[in-house]
């Protein structure tokens, strides 16, 4: 019988995170996972961000979603084959537009300094390169614990990879963790509980009130990705959702600035105040 690694953190401490989370910095409005994106998301009033963290060939945690460099940089092939020195020389902005030409890839350390300097929060998705789940989970957890050692609110670590979350839990059990699901899996609640997770993050299309209630009954928070429609956001909030990851930092700016929940109806007087 598999025993839980720890009790879900929601039993131990209040949930410190806002309900709005900017996807990869600022969704599609800036080159994803770059400092330019985080700056834009913050300009739109977001206090928390989601980003993807993997390791370079020499073990440096940095931000990139894909295993390959081709889509979002001027590099080619697997990022896992390059040292951080080589990765740091790539252009991660020109693919998005001339205004971001020369924007570099972002090290976790640099992101940490920027976020903490502004009092902002983050969800670090552990995004291992193929076959590197355990090392990535361990290193990201160790580095996050060190970088945020003096911060009252720690990063929320999440992953689709159970192996990565297990390694993170073993390395730094005190850091909050969340299991990501591409679709609803009833056994996902048990898996997240075993991993000592404080939240379950599910693709928005597969969440409803009863499933959110089941997550809460297990002592965890319920989060959804990626919610880009105002009506859908309202439905999920009224169903009891605790947090939403969104690309639409422009659409949801008023609510994010007010710290308001997605389904809250805001009068024009409030928005113009």
PDB file of C-alpha atoms in Angstrom:
ATOM      1  CA  UNK A   1       0.000   0.000   0.000  1.00  0.00           C
ATOM      2  CA  UNK A   2       1.378   3.426  -0.976  1.00  0.00           C
ATOM      3  CA  UNK A   3       1.417   5.897   1.907  1.00  0.00           C
ATOM      4  CA  UNK A   4       1.147   9.697   1.455  1.00  0.00           C
ATOM      5  CA  UNK A   5       4.501  11.447   1.413  1.00  0.00           C
ATOM      6  CA  UNK A   6       3.038  14.186   3.631  1.00  0.00           C
ATOM      7  CA  UNK A   7      -0.406  15.460   4.461  1.00  0.00           C
ATOM      8  CA  UNK A   8      -1.830  17.817   1.825  1.00  0.00           C
ATOM      9  CA  UNK A   9      -0.498  21.262   2.667  1.00  0.00           C
ATOM     10  CA  UNK A  10      -4.006  22.742   2.646  1.00  0.00           C
ATOM     11  CA  UNK A  11      -4.569  20.963   6.001  1.00  0.00           C
ATOM     12  CA  UNK A  12      -1.543  22.725   7.463  1.00  0.00           C
ATOM     13  CA  UNK A  13      -1.585  26.325   6.240  1.00  0.00           C
ATOM     14  CA  UNK A  14      -3.889  28.870   4.578  1.00  0.00           C
ATOM     15  CA  UNK A  15      -3.762  29.160   0.789  1.00  0.00           C
ATOM     16  CA  UNK A  16      -1.501  32.176   0.130  1.00  0.00           C
ATOM     17  CA  UNK A  17      -1.962  32.514  -3.630  1.00  0.00           C
ATOM     18  CA  UNK A  18      -4.244  34.792  -5.669  1.00  0.00           C
ATOM     19  CA  UNK A  19      -6.952  33.302  -7.872  1.00  0.00           C
ATOM     20  CA  UNK A  20      -5.541  34.791 -11.104  1.00  0.00           C
ATOM     21  CA  UNK A  21      -2.323  33.332 -12.544  1.00  0.00           C
ATOM     22  CA  UNK A  22      -0.749  34.611 -15.766  1.00  0.00           C
ATOM     23  CA  UNK A  23       0.231  31.768 -18.113  1.00  0.00           C
ATOM     24  CA  UNK A  24       3.925  31.783 -19.086  1.00  0.00           C
ATOM     25  CA  UNK A  25       4.176  35.412 -18.002  1.00  0.00           C
ATOM     26  CA  UNK A  26       1.613  37.136 -20.214  1.00  0.00           C
ATOM     27  CA  UNK A  27      -0.027  34.459 -22.320  1.00  0.00           C
ATOM     28  CA  UNK A  28       0.438  35.188 -26.025  1.00  0.00           C
ATOM     29  CA  UNK A  29       0.980  38.938 -25.676  1.00  0.00           C
ATOM     30  CA  UNK A  30       4.771  38.615 -25.263  1.00  0.00           C
ATOM     31  CA  UNK A  31       7.385  35.918 -25.897  1.00  0.00           C
ATOM     32  CA  UNK A  32       6.490  33.210 -23.411  1.00  0.00           C
ATOM     33  CA  UNK A  33       8.649  32.479 -20.371  1.00  0.00           C
ATOM     34  CA  UNK A  34      10.812  35.586 -20.864  1.00  0.00           C
ATOM     35  CA  UNK A  35      11.287  38.525 -18.521  1.00  0.00           C
ATOM     36  CA  UNK A  36       9.482  40.692 -21.085  1.00  0.00           C
ATOM     37  CA  UNK A  37       6.400  38.506 -20.601  1.00  0.00           C
ATOM     38  CA  UNK A  38       6.512  38.720 -16.809  1.00  0.00           C
ATOM     39  CA  UNK A  39       6.909  42.478 -16.941  1.00  0.00           C
ATOM     40  CA  UNK A  40       3.880  42.755 -19.216  1.00  0.00           C
ATOM     41  CA  UNK A  41       1.811  40.469 -17.002  1.00  0.00           C
ATOM     42  CA  UNK A  42       2.711  42.588 -13.983  1.00  0.00           C
ATOM     43  CA  UNK A  43       1.788  45.723 -15.929  1.00  0.00           C
ATOM     44  CA  UNK A  44      -1.656  44.173 -16.384  1.00  0.00           C
ATOM     45  CA  UNK A  45      -2.034  43.784 -12.633  1.00  0.00           C
ATOM     46  CA  UNK A  46      -1.205  40.106 -12.164  1.00  0.00           C
ATOM     47  CA  UNK A  47       0.453  39.154  -8.888  1.00  0.00           C
ATOM     48  CA  UNK A  48       1.199  35.516  -9.749  1.00  0.00           C
ATOM     49  CA  UNK A  49       2.644  33.773 -12.779  1.00  0.00           C
ATOM     50  CA  UNK A  50       2.986  30.272 -14.174  1.00  0.00           C
ATOM     51  CA  UNK A  51       6.140  29.237 -16.034  1.00  0.00           C
ATOM     52  CA  UNK A  52       7.969  26.137 -17.260  1.00  0.00           C
ATOM     53  CA  UNK A  53      11.323  25.137 -15.766  1.00  0.00           C
ATOM     54  CA  UNK A  54      13.763  22.583 -17.146  1.00  0.00           C
ATOM     55  CA  UNK A  55      17.531  21.962 -16.916  1.00  0.00           C
ATOM     56  CA  UNK A  56      20.377  22.779 -19.263  1.00  0.00           C
ATOM     57  CA  UNK A  57      23.037  20.171 -20.048  1.00  0.00           C
ATOM     58  CA  UNK A  58      25.080  21.461 -17.109  1.00  0.00           C
ATOM     59  CA  UNK A  59      22.151  21.416 -14.703  1.00  0.00           C
ATOM     60  CA  UNK A  60      21.077  25.069 -14.687  1.00  0.00           C
ATOM     61  CA  UNK A  61      17.310  25.625 -14.186  1.00  0.00           C
ATOM     62  CA  UNK A  62      15.904  27.911 -16.891  1.00  0.00           C
ATOM     63  CA  UNK A  63      12.556  28.668 -18.490  1.00  0.00           C
ATOM     64  CA  UNK A  64      11.380  26.925 -21.666  1.00  0.00           C
ATOM     65  CA  UNK A  65       8.203  25.032 -22.483  1.00  0.00           C
ATOM     66  CA  UNK A  66       9.248  22.776 -25.365  1.00  0.00           C
ATOM     67  CA  UNK A  67      11.976  20.158 -25.327  1.00  0.00           C
ATOM     68  CA  UNK A  68      13.141  21.601 -28.643  1.00  0.00           C
ATOM     69  CA  UNK A  69      14.437  25.117 -29.155  1.00  0.00           C
ATOM     70  CA  UNK A  70      12.993  25.708 -32.612  1.00  0.00           C
ATOM     71  CA  UNK A  71       9.557  27.188 -31.836  1.00  0.00           C
ATOM     72  CA  UNK A  72      10.514  29.942 -29.395  1.00  0.00           C
ATOM     73  CA  UNK A  73      14.195  30.680 -30.049  1.00  0.00           C
ATOM     74  CA  UNK A  74      16.593  31.022 -32.959  1.00  0.00           C
ATOM     75  CA  UNK A  75      18.232  27.774 -31.850  1.00  0.00           C
ATOM     76  CA  UNK A  76      17.584  24.284 -33.141  1.00  0.00           C
ATOM     77  CA  UNK A  77      17.275  20.853 -31.623  1.00  0.00           C
ATOM     78  CA  UNK A  78      17.081  19.673 -28.037  1.00  0.00           C
ATOM     79  CA  UNK A  79      17.738  22.236 -25.315  1.00  0.00           C
ATOM     80  CA  UNK A  80      19.034  19.429 -23.093  1.00  0.00           C
ATOM     81  CA  UNK A  81      22.172  19.190 -25.246  1.00  0.00           C
ATOM     82  CA  UNK A  82      23.324  22.766 -24.595  1.00  0.00           C
ATOM     83  CA  UNK A  83      25.034  24.326 -21.607  1.00  0.00           C
ATOM     84  CA  UNK A  84      23.498  27.383 -19.986  1.00  0.00           C
ATOM     85  CA  UNK A  85      26.276  29.503 -21.494  1.00  0.00           C
ATOM     86  CA  UNK A  86      25.197  28.434 -24.968  1.00  0.00           C
ATOM     87  CA  UNK A  87      21.487  28.769 -24.204  1.00  0.00           C
ATOM     88  CA  UNK A  88      21.961  32.247 -22.776  1.00  0.00           C
ATOM     89  CA  UNK A  89      23.213  33.483 -26.167  1.00  0.00           C
ATOM     90  CA  UNK A  90      20.007  32.546 -28.014  1.00  0.00           C
ATOM     91  CA  UNK A  91      17.315  34.988 -29.122  1.00  0.00           C
ATOM     92  CA  UNK A  92      14.026  34.018 -27.459  1.00  0.00           C
ATOM     93  CA  UNK A  93      12.057  37.062 -28.574  1.00  0.00           C
ATOM     94  CA  UNK A  94      12.267  37.584 -32.350  1.00  0.00           C
ATOM     95  CA  UNK A  95       9.809  34.765 -33.106  1.00  0.00           C
ATOM     96  CA  UNK A  96       7.139  36.854 -31.386  1.00  0.00           C
ATOM     97  CA  UNK A  97       7.932  40.116 -33.153  1.00  0.00           C
ATOM     98  CA  UNK A  98      10.608  42.699 -33.858  1.00  0.00           C
ATOM     99  CA  UNK A  99       9.829  44.570 -30.637  1.00  0.00           C
ATOM    100  CA  UNK A 100      11.257  41.634 -28.658  1.00  0.00           C
ATOM    101  CA  UNK A 101      14.301  40.899 -30.811  1.00  0.00           C
ATOM    102  CA  UNK A 102      17.240  39.810 -28.682  1.00  0.00           C
ATOM    103  CA  UNK A 103      15.174  38.866 -25.627  1.00  0.00           C
ATOM    104  CA  UNK A 104      17.168  36.095 -23.907  1.00  0.00           C
ATOM    105  CA  UNK A 105      16.092  32.906 -22.261  1.00  0.00           C
ATOM    106  CA  UNK A 106      15.535  33.354 -18.533  1.00  0.00           C
ATOM    107  CA  UNK A 107      17.339  31.617 -15.699  1.00  0.00           C
ATOM    108  CA  UNK A 108      15.274  30.664 -12.664  1.00  0.00           C
ATOM    109  CA  UNK A 109      17.674  32.621 -10.489  1.00  0.00           C
ATOM    110  CA  UNK A 110      17.072  35.837 -12.444  1.00  0.00           C
ATOM    111  CA  UNK A 111      13.299  35.334 -12.352  1.00  0.00           C
ATOM    112  CA  UNK A 112      13.451  34.788  -8.601  1.00  0.00           C
ATOM    113  CA  UNK A 113      15.252  38.087  -8.012  1.00  0.00           C
ATOM    114  CA  UNK A 114      12.773  39.989 -10.160  1.00  0.00           C
ATOM    115  CA  UNK A 115       9.661  38.438  -8.604  1.00  0.00           C
ATOM    116  CA  UNK A 116      10.807  38.866  -5.026  1.00  0.00           C
ATOM    117  CA  UNK A 117      11.895  42.429  -5.684  1.00  0.00           C
ATOM    118  CA  UNK A 118       8.283  43.243  -6.571  1.00  0.00           C
ATOM    119  CA  UNK A 119       6.589  40.939  -4.062  1.00  0.00           C
ATOM    120  CA  UNK A 120       5.106  38.724  -6.789  1.00  0.00           C
ATOM    121  CA  UNK A 121       4.366  34.983  -6.653  1.00  0.00           C
ATOM    122  CA  UNK A 122       4.960  32.077  -8.996  1.00  0.00           C
ATOM    123  CA  UNK A 123       3.870  28.589  -9.959  1.00  0.00           C
ATOM    124  CA  UNK A 124       6.931  26.734 -11.241  1.00  0.00           C
ATOM    125  CA  UNK A 125       5.873  23.929 -13.538  1.00  0.00           C
ATOM    126  CA  UNK A 126       8.618  21.316 -13.520  1.00  0.00           C
ATOM    127  CA  UNK A 127       8.938  20.533 -17.233  1.00  0.00           C
ATOM    128  CA  UNK A 128      11.608  17.836 -17.583  1.00  0.00           C
ATOM    129  CA  UNK A 129      13.371  17.127 -20.810  1.00  0.00           C
ATOM    130  CA  UNK A 130      12.697  13.540 -21.954  1.00  0.00           C
ATOM    131  CA  UNK A 131      14.132  11.051 -19.484  1.00  0.00           C
ATOM    132  CA  UNK A 132      15.252  13.720 -17.016  1.00  0.00           C
ATOM    133  CA  UNK A 133      12.241  13.726 -14.666  1.00  0.00           C
ATOM    134  CA  UNK A 134      13.912  12.751 -11.405  1.00  0.00           C
ATOM    135  CA  UNK A 135      16.947  15.015 -11.726  1.00  0.00           C
ATOM    136  CA  UNK A 136      14.804  17.962 -12.823  1.00  0.00           C
ATOM    137  CA  UNK A 137      12.353  17.533  -9.952  1.00  0.00           C
ATOM    138  CA  UNK A 138      15.150  17.346  -7.425  1.00  0.00           C
ATOM    139  CA  UNK A 139      17.235  20.229  -8.764  1.00  0.00           C
ATOM    140  CA  UNK A 140      14.306  22.593  -9.294  1.00  0.00           C
ATOM    141  CA  UNK A 141      13.045  21.939  -5.758  1.00  0.00           C
ATOM    142  CA  UNK A 142      16.491  22.417  -4.239  1.00  0.00           C
ATOM    143  CA  UNK A 143      17.141  25.601  -6.162  1.00  0.00           C
ATOM    144  CA  UNK A 144      13.679  27.028  -5.487  1.00  0.00           C
ATOM    145  CA  UNK A 145      14.057  26.384  -1.762  1.00  0.00           C
ATOM    146  CA  UNK A 146      17.387  28.204  -1.743  1.00  0.00           C
ATOM    147  CA  UNK A 147      16.295  31.131  -3.919  1.00  0.00           C
ATOM    148  CA  UNK A 148      13.079  31.739  -1.969  1.00  0.00           C
ATOM    149  CA  UNK A 149      14.572  30.926   1.458  1.00  0.00           C
ATOM    150  CA  UNK A 150      13.693  34.348   2.879  1.00  0.00           C
ATOM    151  CA  UNK A 151      10.329  34.647   1.168  1.00  0.00           C
ATOM    152  CA  UNK A 152       7.205  34.146   3.256  1.00  0.00           C
ATOM    153  CA  UNK A 153       5.300  32.740   0.262  1.00  0.00           C
ATOM    154  CA  UNK A 154       7.181  29.930  -1.465  1.00  0.00           C
ATOM    155  CA  UNK A 155       6.776  28.951  -5.115  1.00  0.00           C
ATOM    156  CA  UNK A 156       4.080  26.429  -5.919  1.00  0.00           C
ATOM    157  CA  UNK A 157       5.767  23.497  -7.681  1.00  0.00           C
ATOM    158  CA  UNK A 158       3.624  21.616 -10.194  1.00  0.00           C
ATOM    159  CA  UNK A 159       4.135  18.961 -12.834  1.00  0.00           C
ATOM    160  CA  UNK A 160       2.436  16.406 -15.061  1.00  0.00           C
ATOM    161  CA  UNK A 161       5.329  14.109 -14.149  1.00  0.00           C
ATOM    162  CA  UNK A 162       4.702  12.011 -11.050  1.00  0.00           C
ATOM    163  CA  UNK A 163       8.392  11.070 -10.955  1.00  0.00           C
ATOM    164  CA  UNK A 164       9.404  14.741 -10.940  1.00  0.00           C
ATOM    165  CA  UNK A 165       7.002  15.539  -8.103  1.00  0.00           C
ATOM    166  CA  UNK A 166       8.214  12.542  -6.112  1.00  0.00           C
ATOM    167  CA  UNK A 167      11.801  13.751  -6.492  1.00  0.00           C
ATOM    168  CA  UNK A 168      10.808  17.298  -5.524  1.00  0.00           C
ATOM    169  CA  UNK A 169       8.980  16.018  -2.455  1.00  0.00           C
ATOM    170  CA  UNK A 170      11.965  13.951  -1.381  1.00  0.00           C
ATOM    171  CA  UNK A 171      14.392  16.828  -1.903  1.00  0.00           C
ATOM    172  CA  UNK A 172      12.374  19.637  -0.306  1.00  0.00           C
ATOM    173  CA  UNK A 173       9.192  18.290   1.300  1.00  0.00           C
ATOM    174  CA  UNK A 174       8.186  21.655   2.756  1.00  0.00           C
ATOM    175  CA  UNK A 175       7.642  23.268  -0.646  1.00  0.00           C
ATOM    176  CA  UNK A 176       3.989  23.227  -1.780  1.00  0.00           C
ATOM    177  CA  UNK A 177       3.224  20.953  -4.718  1.00  0.00           C
ATOM    178  CA  UNK A 178       0.416  20.422  -7.231  1.00  0.00           C
ATOM    179  CA  UNK A 179      -0.318  17.613  -9.671  1.00  0.00           C
ATOM    180  CA  UNK A 180      -1.266  18.617 -13.225  1.00  0.00           C
ATOM    181  CA  UNK A 181      -3.838  16.592 -15.195  1.00  0.00           C
ATOM    182  CA  UNK A 182      -4.493  16.874 -18.936  1.00  0.00           C
ATOM    183  CA  UNK A 183      -7.959  15.356 -18.443  1.00  0.00           C
ATOM    184  CA  UNK A 184     -10.073  14.271 -15.511  1.00  0.00           C
ATOM    185  CA  UNK A 185      -8.879  11.092 -13.839  1.00  0.00           C
ATOM    186  CA  UNK A 186     -10.702  10.007 -10.670  1.00  0.00           C
ATOM    187  CA  UNK A 187      -7.499   8.345  -9.474  1.00  0.00           C
ATOM    188  CA  UNK A 188      -5.740  11.694  -9.839  1.00  0.00           C
ATOM    189  CA  UNK A 189      -7.069  12.784  -6.457  1.00  0.00           C
ATOM    190  CA  UNK A 190      -5.550   9.731  -4.772  1.00  0.00           C
ATOM    191  CA  UNK A 191      -2.273  10.242  -6.645  1.00  0.00           C
ATOM    192  CA  UNK A 192      -2.090  13.902  -5.629  1.00  0.00           C
ATOM    193  CA  UNK A 193      -2.839  12.971  -2.018  1.00  0.00           C
ATOM    194  CA  UNK A 194      -0.087  10.340  -2.057  1.00  0.00           C
ATOM    195  CA  UNK A 195       2.324  12.957  -3.411  1.00  0.00           C
ATOM    196  CA  UNK A 196       1.463  15.304  -0.565  1.00  0.00           C
ATOM    197  CA  UNK A 197       0.039  17.890  -2.947  1.00  0.00           C
ATOM    198  CA  UNK A 198      -1.900  20.907  -1.771  1.00  0.00           C
ATOM    199  CA  UNK A 199      -3.658  21.362  -5.136  1.00  0.00           C
ATOM    200  CA  UNK A 200      -4.855  19.563  -8.229  1.00  0.00           C
ATOM    201  CA  UNK A 201      -4.558  21.535 -11.494  1.00  0.00           C
ATOM    202  CA  UNK A 202      -6.852  20.248 -14.251  1.00  0.00           C
ATOM    203  CA  UNK A 203      -7.538  21.301 -17.844  1.00  0.00           C
ATOM    204  CA  UNK A 204     -10.514  23.626 -17.584  1.00  0.00           C
ATOM    205  CA  UNK A 205     -12.665  21.624 -20.010  1.00  0.00           C
ATOM    206  CA  UNK A 206     -12.775  18.690 -17.581  1.00  0.00           C
ATOM    207  CA  UNK A 207     -13.812  20.528 -14.418  1.00  0.00           C
ATOM    208  CA  UNK A 208     -17.278  21.006 -12.989  1.00  0.00           C
ATOM    209  CA  UNK A 209     -18.828  21.626  -9.586  1.00  0.00           C
ATOM    210  CA  UNK A 210     -18.903  17.978  -8.493  1.00  0.00           C
ATOM    211  CA  UNK A 211     -15.274  17.386  -9.424  1.00  0.00           C
ATOM    212  CA  UNK A 212     -14.180  20.578  -7.697  1.00  0.00           C
ATOM    213  CA  UNK A 213     -16.113  19.438  -4.633  1.00  0.00           C
ATOM    214  CA  UNK A 214     -14.315  16.078  -4.736  1.00  0.00           C
ATOM    215  CA  UNK A 215     -10.934  17.822  -4.838  1.00  0.00           C
ATOM    216  CA  UNK A 216     -11.922  19.976  -1.861  1.00  0.00           C
ATOM    217  CA  UNK A 217     -13.182  16.930   0.032  1.00  0.00           C
ATOM    218  CA  UNK A 218      -9.678  15.459  -0.275  1.00  0.00           C
ATOM    219  CA  UNK A 219      -8.234  18.556   1.390  1.00  0.00           C
ATOM    220  CA  UNK A 220      -6.789  20.163  -1.733  1.00  0.00           C
ATOM    221  CA  UNK A 221      -7.359  23.339  -3.713  1.00  0.00           C
ATOM    222  CA  UNK A 222      -8.717  23.140  -7.260  1.00  0.00           C
ATOM    223  CA  UNK A 223      -7.052  25.062 -10.095  1.00  0.00           C
ATOM    224  CA  UNK A 224      -7.780  25.162 -13.818  1.00  0.00           C
ATOM    225  CA  UNK A 225      -5.755  25.850 -16.937  1.00  0.00           C
ATOM    226  CA  UNK A 226      -5.985  27.606 -19.367  1.00  0.00           C
ATOM    227  CA  UNK A 227      -9.117  29.748 -18.904  1.00  0.00           C
ATOM    228  CA  UNK A 228      -9.429  32.445 -21.573  1.00  0.00           C
ATOM    229  CA  UNK A 229     -13.186  33.006 -21.749  1.00  0.00           C
ATOM    230  CA  UNK A 230     -15.036  35.285 -19.323  1.00  0.00           C
ATOM    231  CA  UNK A 231     -18.195  33.197 -19.253  1.00  0.00           C
ATOM    232  CA  UNK A 232     -16.277  29.996 -18.598  1.00  0.00           C
ATOM    233  CA  UNK A 233     -14.276  31.739 -15.884  1.00  0.00           C
ATOM    234  CA  UNK A 234     -17.473  32.831 -14.184  1.00  0.00           C
ATOM    235  CA  UNK A 235     -18.948  29.342 -14.326  1.00  0.00           C
ATOM    236  CA  UNK A 236     -15.855  27.786 -12.793  1.00  0.00           C
ATOM    237  CA  UNK A 237     -15.626  30.353 -10.047  1.00  0.00           C
ATOM    238  CA  UNK A 238     -19.264  29.883  -9.103  1.00  0.00           C
ATOM    239  CA  UNK A 239     -18.502  26.139  -9.001  1.00  0.00           C
ATOM    240  CA  UNK A 240     -15.963  26.778  -6.264  1.00  0.00           C
ATOM    241  CA  UNK A 241     -12.683  26.924  -8.174  1.00  0.00           C
ATOM    242  CA  UNK A 242      -9.727  28.340  -6.238  1.00  0.00           C
ATOM    243  CA  UNK A 243      -7.416  29.521  -9.020  1.00  0.00           C
ATOM    244  CA  UNK A 244      -7.197  30.004 -12.786  1.00  0.00           C
ATOM    245  CA  UNK A 245      -4.283  30.092 -15.173  1.00  0.00           C
ATOM    246  CA  UNK A 246      -4.993  32.374 -18.130  1.00  0.00           C
ATOM    247  CA  UNK A 247      -3.410  33.718 -21.308  1.00  0.00           C
ATOM    248  CA  UNK A 248      -5.824  36.658 -21.319  1.00  0.00           C
ATOM    249  CA  UNK A 249      -4.028  39.063 -19.029  1.00  0.00           C
ATOM    250  CA  UNK A 250      -5.655  41.862 -21.027  1.00  0.00           C
ATOM    251  CA  UNK A 251      -9.233  40.579 -20.684  1.00  0.00           C
ATOM    252  CA  UNK A 252      -8.993  39.842 -16.966  1.00  0.00           C
ATOM    253  CA  UNK A 253      -6.855  42.839 -15.974  1.00  0.00           C
ATOM    254  CA  UNK A 254      -9.615  44.601 -13.967  1.00  0.00           C
ATOM    255  CA  UNK A 255     -10.305  41.526 -11.828  1.00  0.00           C
ATOM    256  CA  UNK A 256      -6.602  40.784 -11.379  1.00  0.00           C
ATOM    257  CA  UNK A 257      -5.888  44.346 -10.258  1.00  0.00           C
ATOM    258  CA  UNK A 258      -8.685  44.206  -7.702  1.00  0.00           C
ATOM    259  CA  UNK A 259      -7.768  40.718  -6.579  1.00  0.00           C
ATOM    260  CA  UNK A 260     -11.316  39.811  -7.536  1.00  0.00           C
ATOM    261  CA  UNK A 261     -12.492  36.300  -8.264  1.00  0.00           C
ATOM    262  CA  UNK A 262     -13.312  35.400 -11.891  1.00  0.00           C
ATOM    263  CA  UNK A 263     -17.072  35.187 -11.500  1.00  0.00           C
ATOM    264  CA  UNK A 264     -17.434  38.427  -9.610  1.00  0.00           C
ATOM    265  CA  UNK A 265     -19.671  40.914 -11.387  1.00  0.00           C
ATOM    266  CA  UNK A 266     -17.984  44.325 -11.389  1.00  0.00           C
ATOM    267  CA  UNK A 267     -19.919  47.508 -11.888  1.00  0.00           C
ATOM    268  CA  UNK A 268     -18.569  50.249 -14.131  1.00  0.00           C
ATOM    269  CA  UNK A 269     -18.243  52.490 -11.063  1.00  0.00           C
ATOM    270  CA  UNK A 270     -15.897  49.976  -9.404  1.00  0.00           C
ATOM    271  CA  UNK A 271     -13.810  49.481 -12.556  1.00  0.00           C
ATOM    272  CA  UNK A 272     -13.419  53.239 -13.083  1.00  0.00           C
ATOM    273  CA  UNK A 273     -12.600  54.063  -9.459  1.00  0.00           C
TER     274      UNK A 273
END
